Short mmCIF file of C-alpha atoms in Angstrom, two decimals:
data_model
loop_
_atom_site.label_atom_id
_atom_site.label_comp_id
_atom_site.label_asym_id
_atom_site.label_seq_id
_atom_site.Cartn_x
_atom_site.Cartn_y
_atom_site.Cartn_z
CA MET A 9 8.35 -23.25 3.11
CA PRO A 10 7.47 -21.01 6.07
CA LEU A 11 5.16 -22.58 8.65
CA TYR A 12 3.39 -19.76 9.11
CA GLN A 13 2.97 -15.95 8.39
CA VAL A 14 1.63 -12.89 9.11
CA LEU A 15 0.91 -10.64 7.66
CA VAL A 16 0.57 -6.75 8.62
CA TYR A 17 -1.05 -4.30 6.56
CA PRO A 18 0.21 -6.01 3.51
CA ILE A 19 0.79 -4.93 0.02
CA THR A 20 -1.09 -7.61 -2.04
CA GLN A 21 -1.71 -5.86 -5.73
CA SER A 22 -1.34 -2.42 -7.56
CA ASP A 23 -4.59 -0.57 -8.29
CA MET A 24 -4.48 2.61 -6.48
CA ASN A 25 -8.77 2.65 -6.97
CA THR A 26 -10.23 -0.10 -4.06
CA LYS A 27 -12.50 1.78 -2.13
CA SER A 28 -10.31 2.37 0.88
CA TYR A 29 -7.56 3.73 -1.56
CA VAL A 30 -10.28 6.73 -2.50
CA GLU A 31 -11.38 6.62 0.82
CA TYR A 32 -7.93 7.03 2.87
CA ALA A 33 -6.69 8.59 0.05
CA ALA A 34 -5.17 11.85 2.23
CA ALA A 35 -4.70 10.10 5.34
CA LYS A 36 -1.24 9.79 7.53
CA PRO A 37 1.01 8.38 7.59
CA LEU A 38 0.29 5.94 4.68
CA ASN A 39 -1.35 8.15 1.63
CA LYS A 40 -2.11 7.43 -1.72
CA PRO A 41 0.65 9.86 -2.68
CA VAL A 42 2.85 8.11 -0.64
CA MET A 43 2.17 4.67 -2.22
CA GLU A 44 2.01 5.87 -5.30
CA TRP A 45 5.66 7.07 -5.21
CA LEU A 46 6.73 4.28 -3.38
CA THR A 47 6.10 1.96 -6.07
CA LYS A 48 7.63 4.07 -8.53
CA ASN A 49 11.01 3.71 -7.24
CA TYR A 50 10.38 0.31 -5.91
CA LEU A 51 9.54 -0.92 -9.31
CA ASN A 52 12.02 -1.17 -12.61
CA ASN A 53 8.65 -0.09 -14.58
CA MET A 54 5.13 -0.64 -13.67
CA SER A 55 4.63 -3.38 -15.99
CA GLU A 56 6.68 -4.81 -12.88
CA ALA A 57 3.27 -4.71 -10.85
CA LYS A 58 1.37 -6.91 -12.48
CA ASP A 59 4.02 -10.10 -12.01
CA THR A 60 2.25 -12.51 -9.40
CA ARG A 61 4.99 -12.33 -7.44
CA MET A 62 3.90 -8.94 -6.46
CA SER A 63 0.13 -8.90 -7.64
CA LEU A 64 -0.02 -11.72 -4.49
CA VAL A 65 -3.93 -11.63 -5.08
CA ASN A 66 -3.29 -12.57 -8.70
CA ALA A 67 -1.11 -15.25 -8.01
CA ASN A 68 -1.57 -19.69 -7.26
CA LEU A 69 -2.03 -19.02 -3.38
CA LYS A 70 -2.87 -22.80 -3.30
CA ASP A 71 0.25 -24.06 -1.28
CA VAL A 72 0.64 -20.86 0.73
CA PRO A 73 1.17 -21.95 4.66
CA PRO A 74 -1.64 -20.72 6.83
CA THR A 75 -1.55 -17.61 7.65
CA ILE A 76 -3.12 -14.27 10.34
CA ILE A 77 -3.89 -10.73 8.10
CA ILE A 78 -4.09 -7.99 10.55
CA THR A 79 -5.51 -5.02 8.63
CA ALA A 80 -6.02 -1.09 10.24
CA GLN A 81 -9.15 0.70 9.31
CA ILE A 82 -7.36 3.92 8.14
CA ASP A 83 -5.55 2.99 5.63
CA PRO A 84 -5.09 2.63 1.87
CA LEU A 85 -3.93 -1.00 2.17
CA ASN A 86 -7.40 -1.89 3.85
CA GLN A 87 -8.66 -3.12 0.97
CA ASP A 88 -5.26 -4.64 -0.15
CA GLY A 89 -5.25 -7.65 2.70
CA ILE A 90 -9.21 -8.05 2.80
CA MET A 91 -9.00 -9.18 -0.40
CA LEU A 92 -5.79 -11.70 0.48
CA ALA A 93 -7.76 -12.86 2.52
CA GLU A 94 -10.58 -13.78 -0.27
CA LYS A 95 -8.18 -14.80 -2.06
CA LEU A 96 -6.21 -17.32 0.58
CA SER A 97 -9.31 -18.55 1.82
CA ASP A 98 -10.58 -19.36 -1.92
CA ALA A 99 -7.49 -21.69 -2.64
CA GLY A 100 -7.74 -23.44 0.67
CA VAL A 101 -5.07 -21.82 2.33
CA LYS A 102 -6.52 -21.43 6.34
CA VAL A 103 -6.67 -17.78 7.57
CA ASP A 104 -7.45 -16.12 10.15
CA SER A 105 -8.11 -11.69 9.43
CA LYS A 106 -8.80 -9.39 11.25
CA ASN A 107 -9.01 -5.07 10.50
CA TYR A 108 -8.72 -2.83 13.59
CA ASP A 109 -11.47 -0.30 13.55
CA GLY A 110 -10.42 3.49 14.18
CA VAL A 111 -6.86 3.02 13.80
CA THR A 112 -3.89 4.10 10.92
CA HIS A 113 -1.41 2.12 8.95
CA GLU A 114 1.93 1.99 11.62
CA PHE A 115 -0.04 1.18 14.26
CA PHE A 116 0.79 -2.18 14.78
CA GLY A 117 4.44 -0.93 16.11
CA MET A 118 2.18 1.83 18.96
CA ALA A 119 1.65 -0.67 21.64
CA ILE A 120 2.28 1.75 24.06
CA ILE A 121 0.12 4.34 23.50
CA VAL A 122 -2.50 2.89 20.81
CA LEU A 123 -4.83 -0.13 23.10
CA GLU A 124 -5.31 -1.71 19.29
CA ALA A 125 -1.46 -2.35 18.71
CA LYS A 126 -1.31 -4.00 22.08
CA GLU A 127 -4.61 -6.58 20.97
CA ALA A 128 -3.24 -7.31 18.10
CA GLN A 129 0.08 -7.51 18.92
CA ALA A 130 -1.01 -10.39 21.10
CA TYR A 131 -3.45 -12.01 18.55
CA ALA A 132 -0.82 -12.58 16.26
CA ALA A 133 1.57 -13.91 18.80
CA GLU A 134 -1.37 -15.90 20.40
CA LYS A 135 -1.78 -17.08 16.01
CA LEU A 136 1.62 -18.37 15.64
CA LYS A 137 2.76 -19.61 18.97
CA ALA A 138 -0.09 -22.03 18.43
CA ALA A 139 0.79 -22.78 14.61
CA LEU A 140 4.55 -23.39 15.19
CA LYS A 141 3.59 -26.06 18.88
#
């Protein structure tokens, strides 16, 4: 079992009608049509999307290690991360979550040009180092 998780804009369920999927359906670089294509091509059939190994927000999360979740505002997956943070907290898991306003999916890897990415990377590193001491 891992000691700690760092999740950056995680996919945690299959409902593509959440607030963020609706609001950011045409966002770039990740949008609703891309997620539909990815889901269709990843799963053997759509019924697999309900499996708790795919739909984490419906899983029993009580034994999950402490977790940090980083989300981007302009991202169809924004609500996925927020929902997972709530579910983990409800299950008694220590969870830290932080949403970065004004940035899109993929911002985390752009620290050279996106200030929020540099901040997010430092935040994740700080939490991970503390957890592994």
